[in-house]
Amino acid sequence: MTVKLEKLLDGVTITGAGASSALAQRGAKSFQATVAGTGAVTATVKIQATNDQVSWLDIGTITLSGTTTASDGFASDAPWGYYRANVTAISGTSAAVTVTAGNVSWS
């Protein structure tokens, strides 16, 4: 088993989509988002996928809420060509979002 980790977003403080990533099409993928800041922090992150890098589809939404930090995620077996993280909401003092994608292959 091989696990490859890739940051889709790193310390993002505004809404918007990050760059696309061509994770391996085979194997399970996991997506973990974390928001960190001071006091109450919240964020909503959509994980999106496409095969043409034009028409992006939402494959999951991660809703985060906590005091100073919160983290959540999900896994997918769908073999899309490209993935990206899109922060659609963020609030809290110094709130910043990081999203990491993991790809597991059994070769």
Coordinates of N, CA, C and O in Angstrom, one line a residue:
M1 N 0.8 -1.2 0.0 CA 0.0 0.0 0.0 C 0.9 1.2 0.0 O 1.9 1.3 0.7
T2 N 0.5 2.2 -0.8 CA 1.2 3.5 -0.9 C 0.3 4.6 -0.7 O -0.8 4.6 -1.3
V3 N 0.6 5.6 0.1 CA -0.2 6.7 0.4 C 0.6 8.0 -0.1 O 1.7 8.2 0.3
K4 N -0.1 8.8 -0.9 CA 0.4 10.0 -1.4 C -0.4 11.2 -0.8 O -1.6 11.1 -1.0
L5 N 0.2 12.1 -0.2 CA -0.5 13.3 0.4 C -0.2 14.5 -0.4 O 1.0 14.7 -0.8
E6 N -1.2 15.4 -0.6 CA -1.0 16.6 -1.4 C -1.9 17.7 -0.8 O -3.1 17.5 -0.6
K7 N -1.3 18.9 -0.6 CA -2.1 20.0 0.0 C -2.8 20.7 -1.2 O -2.1 21.1 -2.2
L8 N -4.1 20.7 -1.1 CA -4.9 21.4 -2.1 C -5.0 22.9 -1.8 O -5.1 23.7 -2.7
L9 N -5.0 23.2 -0.5 CA -5.0 24.6 0.0 C -4.1 24.6 1.2 O -4.1 23.7 2.0
D10 N -3.4 25.8 1.4 CA -2.5 25.9 2.6 C -2.7 27.3 3.2 O -2.1 28.2 2.7
G11 N -3.4 27.3 4.3 CA -3.5 28.6 5.0 C -4.3 29.7 4.3 O -4.0 30.8 4.4
V12 N -5.4 29.3 3.6 CA -6.2 30.2 2.8 C -7.1 31.0 3.7 O -7.8 30.4 4.6
T13 N -7.1 32.3 3.5 CA -7.9 33.2 4.4 C -9.1 33.9 3.7 O -9.8 34.7 4.3
I14 N -9.3 33.6 2.4 CA -10.4 34.1 1.6 C -11.2 33.0 0.9 O -10.7 31.9 0.7
T15 N -12.4 33.4 0.4 CA -13.1 32.4 -0.3 C -12.6 32.3 -1.7 O -11.9 33.2 -2.3
G16 N -12.9 31.1 -2.4 CA -12.5 30.9 -3.7 C -11.8 29.5 -3.9 O -11.5 28.8 -2.9
A17 N -11.7 29.1 -5.2 CA -11.2 27.8 -5.5 C -9.7 27.8 -5.6 O -9.1 28.8 -6.1
G18 N -9.1 26.7 -5.2 CA -7.6 26.6 -5.4 C -7.3 26.0 -6.7 O -8.2 25.7 -7.5
A19 N -6.0 25.7 -6.9 CA -5.6 25.1 -8.2 C -6.0 23.7 -8.3 O -6.3 23.0 -7.3
S20 N -6.1 23.2 -9.5 CA -6.5 21.8 -9.7 C -5.3 20.8 -9.4 O -4.2 21.2 -9.6
S21 N -5.6 19.6 -9.1 CA -4.6 18.6 -8.8 C -5.0 17.3 -9.5 O -6.2 16.9 -9.5
A22 N -4.1 16.7 -10.2 CA -4.3 15.4 -10.9 C -3.9 14.3 -10.0 O -2.9 13.6 -10.2
L23 N -4.7 14.0 -9.0 CA -4.5 12.8 -8.1 C -4.6 11.6 -9.0 O -5.4 11.6 -10.0
A24 N -4.0 10.5 -8.6 CA -4.1 9.3 -9.3 C -5.5 8.8 -9.4 O -6.3 9.0 -8.5
Q25 N -5.9 8.4 -10.6 CA -7.3 8.0 -10.8 C -7.7 6.7 -10.1 O -8.9 6.5 -9.8
R26 N -6.8 5.9 -9.9 CA -7.1 4.6 -9.2 C -6.9 4.7 -7.7 O -6.0 5.4 -7.3
G27 N -7.6 4.0 -7.0 CA -7.4 3.9 -5.5 C -8.3 4.9 -4.8 O -8.9 5.9 -5.4
A28 N -8.5 4.7 -3.5 CA -9.3 5.5 -2.7 C -8.7 6.9 -2.4 O -7.4 7.0 -2.4
K29 N -9.5 7.9 -2.4 CA -9.0 9.3 -2.1 C -9.6 9.8 -0.8 O -10.8 9.5 -0.6
S30 N -8.9 10.5 0.0 CA -9.5 11.1 1.2 C -9.2 12.6 1.2 O -8.2 13.0 0.6
F31 N -10.1 13.4 1.7 CA -10.0 14.8 1.7 C -10.2 15.3 3.2 O -11.2 14.9 3.8
Q32 N -9.3 16.0 3.7 CA -9.4 16.5 5.1 C -9.2 18.1 5.1 O -8.2 18.5 4.5
A33 N -10.1 18.8 5.7 CA -10.0 20.2 5.8 C -9.9 20.6 7.2 O -10.5 20.0 8.1
T34 N -9.1 21.6 7.5 CA -8.9 22.2 8.8 C -9.0 23.7 8.8 O -8.5 24.3 7.9
V35 N -9.7 24.3 9.7 CA -9.8 25.7 9.9 C -9.1 26.0 11.3 O -9.4 25.3 12.2
A36 N -8.3 27.0 11.3 CA -7.6 27.4 12.5 C -7.6 28.9 12.6 O -7.5 29.6 11.6
G37 N -7.7 29.4 13.8 CA -7.7 30.9 14.1 C -7.8 31.2 15.6 O -7.4 30.3 16.4
T38 N -8.4 32.3 15.9 CA -8.5 32.7 17.3 C -10.0 32.8 17.6 O -10.7 33.4 16.9
G39 N -10.4 32.1 18.7 CA -11.8 32.1 19.1 C -12.6 31.3 18.2 O -12.2 30.3 17.7
A40 N -13.9 31.7 18.0 CA -14.8 30.9 17.1 C -14.4 31.0 15.7 O -14.2 32.1 15.2
V41 N -14.2 29.9 15.0 CA -13.9 29.8 13.6 C -14.8 28.9 12.9 O -15.3 27.9 13.4
T42 N -15.2 29.3 11.6 CA -16.0 28.4 10.8 C -15.5 28.5 9.4 O -15.0 29.5 9.0
A43 N -15.8 27.5 8.6 CA -15.5 27.5 7.2 C -16.3 26.4 6.5 O -16.7 25.4 7.1
T44 N -16.6 26.6 5.2 CA -17.3 25.6 4.4 C -16.4 25.4 3.2 O -16.0 26.4 2.5
V45 N -16.0 24.2 2.9 CA -15.2 23.8 1.8 C -15.9 22.8 0.9 O -16.3 21.7 1.4
K46 N -16.0 23.1 -0.4 CA -16.5 22.1 -1.3 C -15.3 21.4 -2.0 O -14.4 22.1 -2.5
I47 N -15.3 20.1 -2.1 CA -14.3 19.4 -2.9 C -15.0 19.2 -4.2 O -16.1 18.6 -4.3
Q48 N -14.3 19.6 -5.3 CA -14.9 19.5 -6.6 C -14.0 18.6 -7.5 O -12.8 18.5 -7.3
A49 N -14.6 18.1 -8.5 CA -13.9 17.2 -9.4 C -14.4 17.5 -10.9 O -15.5 18.0 -11.1
T50 N -13.5 17.1 -11.8 CA -13.8 17.3 -13.2 C -12.9 16.4 -14.1 O -11.9 15.9 -13.6
N51 N -13.3 16.1 -15.3 CA -12.4 15.4 -16.2 C -11.9 16.4 -17.3 O -11.0 16.0 -18.0
D52 N -12.5 17.6 -17.4 CA -12.1 18.5 -18.5 C -11.5 19.8 -18.0 O -11.1 20.7 -18.7
Q53 N -11.4 20.0 -16.6 CA -10.9 21.3 -16.0 C -11.7 22.5 -16.4 O -11.3 23.6 -16.3
V54 N -13.0 22.3 -16.8 CA -13.9 23.4 -17.2 C -15.1 23.3 -16.4 O -15.5 24.3 -15.7
S55 N -15.8 22.2 -16.4 CA -17.1 22.0 -15.7 C -16.8 21.3 -14.4 O -16.6 20.1 -14.4
W56 N -16.8 22.0 -13.2 CA -16.5 21.4 -11.9 C -17.8 20.9 -11.2 O -18.8 21.7 -11.2
L57 N -17.7 19.7 -10.7 CA -18.8 19.2 -10.0 C -18.5 19.0 -8.5 O -17.4 18.6 -8.1
D58 N -19.4 19.3 -7.6 CA -19.2 19.1 -6.2 C -19.3 17.6 -5.9 O -20.4 17.0 -6.2
I59 N -18.3 17.0 -5.2 CA -18.4 15.6 -4.8 C -18.5 15.5 -3.3 O -18.8 14.4 -2.8
G60 N -18.4 16.6 -2.6 CA -18.5 16.6 -1.2 C -18.4 18.0 -0.6 O -17.7 18.9 -1.2
T61 N -19.0 18.2 0.5 CA -18.9 19.5 1.3 C -18.5 19.2 2.7 O -19.0 18.3 3.4
I62 N -17.4 20.0 3.1 CA -16.9 19.8 4.5 C -17.3 21.1 5.2 O -16.9 22.2 4.8
T63 N -18.1 21.0 6.3 CA -18.5 22.1 7.1 C -17.7 22.1 8.4 O -17.8 21.1 9.1
L64 N -17.0 23.2 8.7 CA -16.2 23.2 9.9 C -16.6 24.3 10.9 O -17.0 25.4 10.4
S65 N -16.6 24.0 12.2 CA -17.0 25.0 13.2 C -16.4 24.6 14.5 O -16.5 23.4 14.9
G66 N -15.7 25.5 15.1 CA -15.0 25.2 16.4 C -14.4 26.4 17.1 O -14.6 27.5 16.6
T67 N -13.8 26.1 18.2 CA -13.1 27.2 18.9 C -11.6 27.0 18.7 O -11.0 26.0 19.1
T68 N -11.0 27.9 18.0 CA -9.6 27.9 17.6 C -9.2 26.9 16.4 O -8.4 27.3 15.6
T69 N -9.9 25.8 16.4 CA -9.6 24.8 15.3 C -10.7 23.9 15.1 O -11.5 23.6 16.1
A70 N -10.9 23.4 13.9 CA -11.9 22.3 13.6 C -11.4 21.6 12.4 O -10.7 22.2 11.5
S71 N -11.7 20.3 12.3 CA -11.2 19.5 11.2 C -12.2 18.4 10.9 O -12.9 17.9 11.8
D72 N -12.4 18.1 9.6 CA -13.3 17.0 9.2 C -12.9 16.6 7.8 O -12.1 17.2 7.1
G73 N -13.5 15.6 7.3 CA -13.2 15.1 5.9 C -14.1 14.0 5.5 O -15.1 13.6 6.1
F74 N -13.8 13.4 4.3 CA -14.5 12.3 3.8 C -13.6 11.5 2.8 O -12.5 12.0 2.4
A75 N -14.0 10.4 2.3 CA -13.3 9.6 1.4 C -14.2 9.3 0.1 O -15.4 9.4 0.2
S76 N -13.5 9.1 -1.0 CA -14.2 8.8 -2.3 C -13.4 7.8 -3.1 O -12.2 7.9 -3.1
D77 N -14.1 7.0 -3.8 CA -13.5 6.0 -4.7 C -13.7 6.4 -6.2 O -13.3 5.7 -7.1
A78 N -14.4 7.6 -6.4 CA -14.7 8.0 -7.7 C -13.4 8.4 -8.5 O -12.6 9.1 -8.0
P79 N -13.2 7.9 -9.7 CA -12.0 8.1 -10.5 C -12.1 9.3 -11.4 O -12.0 9.2 -12.6
W80 N -12.1 10.5 -10.9 CA -12.1 11.7 -11.6 C -10.7 12.1 -12.0 O -9.7 11.7 -11.4
G81 N -10.5 12.9 -13.1 CA -9.2 13.3 -13.6 C -8.5 14.3 -12.7 O -7.3 14.3 -12.5
Y82 N -9.4 15.3 -12.2 CA -8.8 16.4 -11.5 C -9.7 16.8 -10.3 O -10.9 16.6 -10.4
Y83 N -9.1 17.3 -9.3 CA -9.8 17.7 -8.0 C -9.3 19.1 -7.6 O -8.2 19.5 -7.9
R84 N -10.1 19.8 -6.9 CA -9.7 21.0 -6.2 C -10.6 21.3 -5.0 O -11.7 20.7 -4.8
A85 N -10.1 22.1 -4.1 CA -10.9 22.6 -3.0 C -11.4 24.0 -3.2 O -10.6 24.8 -3.7
N86 N -12.6 24.3 -2.8 CA -13.2 25.6 -3.0 C -13.8 26.1 -1.7 O -14.8 25.5 -1.2
V87 N -13.2 27.1 -1.1 CA -13.7 27.7 0.2 C -14.8 28.6 -0.2 O -14.7 29.6 -0.9
T88 N -16.0 28.2 0.3 CA -17.2 29.0 0.0 C -17.6 29.9 1.1 O -18.4 30.9 0.9
A89 N -17.1 29.7 2.3 CA -17.4 30.6 3.4 C -16.2 30.4 4.5 O -15.7 29.3 4.6
I90 N -15.9 31.5 5.1 CA -14.8 31.5 6.2 C -15.1 32.6 7.1 O -15.3 33.8 6.6
S91 N -15.0 32.4 8.4 CA -15.2 33.5 9.3 C -14.4 33.2 10.6 O -14.1 32.0 10.9
G92 N -14.1 34.2 11.4 CA -13.3 34.1 12.6 C -12.0 34.9 12.5 O -11.5 35.1 11.4
T93 N -11.6 35.3 13.7 CA -10.3 36.1 13.7 C -9.2 35.3 13.3 O -8.9 34.2 13.8
S94 N -8.5 35.7 12.2 CA -7.3 35.1 11.7 C -7.6 33.7 11.2 O -6.7 32.8 11.1
A95 N -8.9 33.4 10.8 CA -9.3 32.1 10.3 C -8.5 31.7 9.0 O -8.5 32.6 8.1
A96 N -8.0 30.5 8.9 CA -7.2 30.1 7.7 C -7.6 28.6 7.5 O -7.6 27.8 8.5
V97 N -7.8 28.2 6.3 CA -8.2 26.9 5.9 C -7.0 26.1 5.2 O -6.4 26.7 4.3
T98 N -6.8 24.9 5.6 CA -5.9 24.0 4.9 C -6.6 22.8 4.5 O -7.4 22.2 5.3
V99 N -6.4 22.3 3.2 CA -7.0 21.1 2.8 C -6.0 20.1 2.2 O -5.2 20.5 1.4
T100 N -6.0 18.9 2.7 CA -5.0 17.9 2.3 C -5.8 16.7 1.6 O -6.8 16.3 2.2
A101 N -5.3 16.3 0.5 CA -5.9 15.1 -0.2 C -4.9 14.0 -0.1 O -3.7 14.2 -0.2
G102 N -5.4 12.8 0.2 CA -4.6 11.6 0.2 C -5.1 10.6 -0.8 O -6.3 10.5 -1.1
N103 N -4.2 9.9 -1.4 CA -4.5 8.9 -2.4 C -3.8 7.6 -2.0 O -2.6 7.6 -1.8
V104 N -4.6 6.5 -1.9 CA -4.1 5.2 -1.5 C -4.1 4.3 -2.7 O -5.1 4.2 -3.4
S105 N -3.0 3.7 -3.0 CA -3.0 2.7 -4.1 C -2.5 1.4 -3.5 O -1.6 1.4 -2.6
W106 N -3.0 0.3 -4.0 CA -2.6 -1.0 -3.4 C -1.7 -1.8 -4.3 O -1.6 -3.0 -4.3
S107 N -0.9 -1.1 -5.1 CA 0.1 -1.7 -6.0 C 1.4 -2.1 -5.3 O 1.7 -1.7 -4.2

